[in-house]
Amino acid sequence: MPWSRVKPELHEPGSFTENPEEGRVISYPEAVRDGLFQVLKHDPQVFLMGQDVDAPGGMFGTTRELQEEFGPERVFDTPLSETALMGVAVGAALAGMRPVYFHNRPDFLFLAMDQLVNHAAKWHYMFGGAVSVPLVVWACIGRGWGSAAQHSQALQGLFMHIPGLKLIMPSTCYDAKGLLIAAVADANPVVILEHRFNFKQKGNVPEGIYRVPIGQGVIRREGTAVTVVAVSHLVLEAFHAAQELAAEGLEVEIIDPRTLRPLDEEIILNSVAKTGRLVIADTGWKTGGVTGEIAAMVAEKGFSYLKAPIKRVAAPDVPTPAGYTLEEAFYFGKEEIKQAILELVK
Amino acid sequence: MPWSRVKPELHEPGSFTENPEEGRVISYPEAVRDGLFQVLKHDPQVFLMGQDVDAPGGMFGTTRELQEEFGPERVFDTPLSETALMGVAVGAALAGMRPVYFHNRPDFLFLAMDQLVNHAAKWHYMFGGAVSVPLVVWACIGRGWGSAAQHSQALQGLFMHIPGLKLIMPSTCYDAKGLLIAAVADANPVVILEHRFNFKQKGNVPEGIYRVPIGQGVIRREGTAVTVVAVSHLVLEAFHAAQELAAEGLEVEIIDPRTLRPLDEEIILNSVAKTGRLVIADTGWKTGGVTGEIAAMVAEKGFSYLKAPIKRVAAPDVPTPAGYTLEEAFYFGKEEIKQAILELVK
Amino acid sequence: MNLPRETLTRLYYEMLRIRRLQLRIDALYLDNDMKTPVHLCIGQEAIPVGVCAHLEREDYINSTHRGHGHYLAKGGNLKALVAELHCKETGCSKGRGGSMHLVDVAVGHFGSSSIVGGGIPIATGLGLASKMRGQSRVSVAFFGDGAADEGVLYESINFAVLKRLPVLFVLENNQFSVCSHVSTRQAGEYVFHAMDLDLLLSAKLDGNDVLAVYEQAGAAVARARAGLGPSFLECQTYRLWGHAGCQAQEPQGYRDPAEVEQWRARCPIAMLEKRLLAAAMITRSEIEAMERKIAAELDEAFTCARQDPLPARADLPLYLFCE
Amino acid sequence: MNLPRETLTRLYYEMLRIRRLQLRIDALYLDNDMKTPVHLCIGQEAIPVGVCAHLEREDYINSTHRGHGHYLAKGGNLKALVAELHCKETGCSKGRGGSMHLVDVAVGHFGSSSIVGGGIPIATGLGLASKMRGQSRVSVAFFGDGAADEGVLYESINFAVLKRLPVLFVLENNQFSVCSHVSTRQAGEYVFHAMDLDLLLSAKLDGNDVLAVYEQAGAAVARARAGLGPSFLECQTYRLWGHAGCQAQEPQGYRDPAEVEQWRARCPIAMLEKRLLAAAMITRSEIEAMERKIAAELDEAFTCARQDPLPARADLPLYLFCE
Ligand SMILES: Cc1ncc(C[n+]2csc(CCOP(=O)(O)OP(=O)(O)O)c2C)c(N)n1
Ligand SMILES: Cc1ncc(C[n+]2csc(CCOP(=O)(O)OP(=O)(O)O)c2C)c(N)n1
Ligand SMILES: [Mg+2]
Ligand SMILES: [Mg+2]
């Protein structure tokens, strides 16, 4: 939709993407598209479905011309029947196909929850391993221009709670492609939540097939004073906060979990063991969400490391307002993360 | 359904229900039914809908003969169209009616998530207060006899994450009635999650109308050694654990939040300030659920009180297995809570 | 055309008013004063106008992301709408909803959803409330061909039929869901046309002919008021503008420009104007007077909206719960 | 009756086998060795048998909470089923699923859902996979009248019609959803009967007459294999037992005992038996031989199931993810 177009801008210098100088630099949507291209090219069982995946715009550019490339059997538009089509994807996956189901917004997944949670997530377990559901569900969190309450929900907090689902939230072009390829190769249902703000990035993305392991976090920046676990586009915000604080002599360590389920608890605990201070930043609502789980995990398993209260930087517990002044109040980033860090050290 | 019938048994002595000796003692299902009876009798805007609410059994007895009492216009069976009927309830509520929508199991609410979360929960906010949705959604968590993965989910962790919803989980006959009446009187969408194990209780339930305030927890047992925050039927399990530990000279304080959203943070923080030790027990999955949020809240706001790591006693992160040996491994209660308490004090 | 002159000119005026508002939005959209995703219904004005002409103030409607026409046709407050587009505190949704989330309870508009199909069961529930209270209020669900892909339509129609609810299911079939043509989402006729007419009055009609819409909607509303039950009206139409935003923002390549031209020639306003002029039921100067009146109304609405206050950032938490 | 004797006796045998299994379950249920919510299809055996008689091993089916008949008719392993009812490690779902969650991929049974309607889109997806791969496999969705209330049926049929998928939508209309009669949930005929037959072959038939089911299913399967698209078969039937559990557990008061008696008189097995005997296509001693064979098979299955090992508590975490 026009109101949700983004124009890519290169990272400012100091970007944390893998050696941004060398190699091929492409935009985030192109990185996702490249991932789709690779899996469609190399695995005949893979197909891509979703509303308007065949549209000129190509879902923010991520599916551009894939239908021309692979034909209408393997890349197809769907009716607005999210409930049934999630089940259709589950059925195709049971037969051994590898469906990739694209959704414009996570908000629409509420119509598909029964098939995703009651079926896809449980099928392997409920039948004692006799069947499996290699399914990838992709959706992109909206933000801005009055997207409002029904077109902007960051629902990772819900999906993180469901046994049987894997949950991925990339933060770099490199990971967006590598994790997508890993998700399609995975034999289980995997949810990938993208964020529109990531789409502004450009970054280093190798050609061909490569996988970023699911369940493995990464240290985006080393530091000793405070650990910041940040999710999705907030990794970049945290990175910029850290750069500014470094000037003030405060070295912040930034952990990007990349996958929220399974969560790389070890990388977080090791960092907190070093710093003793923890800030968790997530785009979702604060109460009952991702920041709650990560904080609880550390309060349970890393309590002795903690020198200060855990701080959570997350979305206010209200539906997303439409108006831009209220959007300004609702959304947050570098400044709020910086603030939280400073409160922990002072 | 026959396989989900329960036979009421009186609390063993030492029950924590309000002065169990005096007053009228009735079963839990009768208490819920009495609450429904009162609101239907006193408010002509109230109506009750749900699959089989008019059945002989009357939804575990909670709706027994209410249709005969109030007529098929105000108490009616519905088609299996959970998506639309949640929307129908929202629409009726917008017009000023007070629908009470009963579901046999929370599992089926996955079909109604779009109307409940994208609509009911957001309507008041999204329209700047111009409209409101006085809706009560009731569902009873199943357990046992091979209910299995799709008939036993304790989904409070999901609903607790949604701004705009209130979430109630009673643990006594008295509260079951009083909170139901309060929920119907509330101008907002309220989800009540019952648990089949509560239905075995009998307890003291006054006649007529009375309300238990939403958002107010209660101390079920005073103690100084450890705080246990327990949810739903686990309050009783925790109570029995505490009784046994009292014999060993360990005084455990038990907090029953009663409503998970809004959560009575104060009563929890005050207790932890006193004990310095916290165990949280919930019937839902551990990861990303209720125990995570409560632990995080304390790690954030009550960190200085904590003398030991926070312990979470919650459901294993797997779908519910059907077989009874695996059910034994999946479910937990008095013993596990006792274990967690002892680990905190040793 | 065998309608009283007042009715005909009223239908014309209402359509013209909706059109002019939208052209005004289109013209100003790139100024970025309206930071909200607009979905214009240019070319589809006959449907809300033809249907709402039969509705009383207290009747209910439920609308969609493409809801400016429904809101105005039902009598929604113009200034509050324009203020909402500007995200102002004076907007119908106090700036919390934006273009896709309009409301005006004073005229029975209880809020539009941007979840496609989301309003269909809600309208059904409003109809249920009316029936339970023994009122004669009818409830209208406006929705598009994309929404007709959703199972909730099947469930809602079944329930409305079962309870004989006073509900009109008005399908605005403009043949597209964003860039997706209806033929890639549906095969054959909508099954609801085949239901027993006594259970569900159904009709397929030219949604660009306001008189056809007016006639069929009249029958459906009468049926609903008489307690005979719901109706399903498939109104065939076309959106002359892009899915969202202003004309300049429409992506190319998903539909044939020639097709757009054919439909432009069937503009519901131009068609009625031609007939009214031919039948000497309206004069050019009367039309100009209407244009002037509307222009003045719009000028005022936009001027006020620009001056109106923005929601205070501190008010973010307001309206989470109704006290 | 113009079917070969082998076919007819086979249909009889398959129905008898399903019936005997269920009566065995009924007889033993109160022993509490089968700690699982059973939903018996006594009286409905003609539908799975009549349909599956046309299916190859590799064809797909999807079933429901009331799935014993579908599982056996498709050739599912009896011992694994009985072991599953006993929650044993040797069960078809290794004791993780229970009665409502049966599976046997070796015969194209990819698992039954206890979410009503949940299997309908999954069966549609299995059909999509078959078509994408250019296979001749057909996929059958068995579901009840309660499931037909769900919008997912409308969505699934629309998609199957749109893509001309090789899917049979087999509605087992036993008139009840738990204690709720279909008339309190649906008004009039199912709309799908009214669709263009070229798009969706539909039929309403006597689900207690296995020959009628066999004939219609044959046409539907042939159509699917020929790539002509999906079918919708409404089979009218009745469950002679209660919704769940054994007969002794059925709640009273939600249906008329006289109605039950009328349907008992239309038992699909007794009806076919009568015709076969009359036509001298089967003899009493042949029937007795069948009974003995089935009894022996059941004796063995139940004996094994009782002796089989239970899942170890330590194995709770197994099978969360497929490695
Ligand atoms: C459930 C859901 N799915 C997808 C979308 C994305 N979306 C927004 S508007 C739109 C087009 C809907 O088409 P239609 O119902 O025909 O209405 P029109 O835009 O043509 O007026 C879509 C697909 C959505 N908002 N909700
Ligand atoms: C979505 C959903 N809603 C409600 C239920 C509760 N339930 C279990 S079986 C059943 C009856 C379904 O009736 P039908 O589809 O006709 O199948 P039958 O039992 O008659 O074979 C119901 C309502 C459920 N399991 N899933
Ligand atoms: Mg459309
Ligand atoms: Mg049935």
PDB file of C-alpha atoms and ligand atoms in Angstrom, chain C residues 44 66 144-146 172-178 185 239, ligand 3:
ATOM      1  CA  GLN C  44     -18.542   4.195  -5.816  1.00  0.00           C
ATOM      2  CA  ARG C  66     -12.913   2.896   2.503  1.00  0.00           C
ATOM      3  CA  GLY C 144     -16.030  -5.077  -0.403  1.00  0.00           C
ATOM      4  CA  ASP C 145     -15.386  -8.083  -2.620  1.00  0.00           C
ATOM      5  CA  GLY C 146     -12.219  -8.793  -0.662  1.00  0.00           C
ATOM      6  CA  GLU C 172     -19.505  -3.189  -2.903  1.00  0.00           C
ATOM      7  CA  ASN C 173     -17.953  -5.306  -5.621  1.00  0.00           C
ATOM      8  CA  ASN C 174     -15.377  -3.011  -7.197  1.00  0.00           C
ATOM      9  CA  GLN C 175     -13.612  -6.109  -8.506  1.00  0.00           C
ATOM     10  CA  PHE C 176     -10.359  -5.476  -6.702  1.00  0.00           C
ATOM     11  CA  SER C 177      -8.740  -6.122  -3.377  1.00  0.00           C
ATOM     12  CA  VAL C 178      -5.715  -3.860  -3.538  1.00  0.00           C
ATOM     13  CA  ARG C 185     -10.120 -14.954  -5.496  1.00  0.00           C
ATOM     14  CA  ARG C 239     -12.934   2.378  -7.861  1.00  0.00           C
TER      15      ARG C 239
HETATM   16 MG    MG E   3     -12.855  -4.399  -3.653  1.00  0.00          MG
END
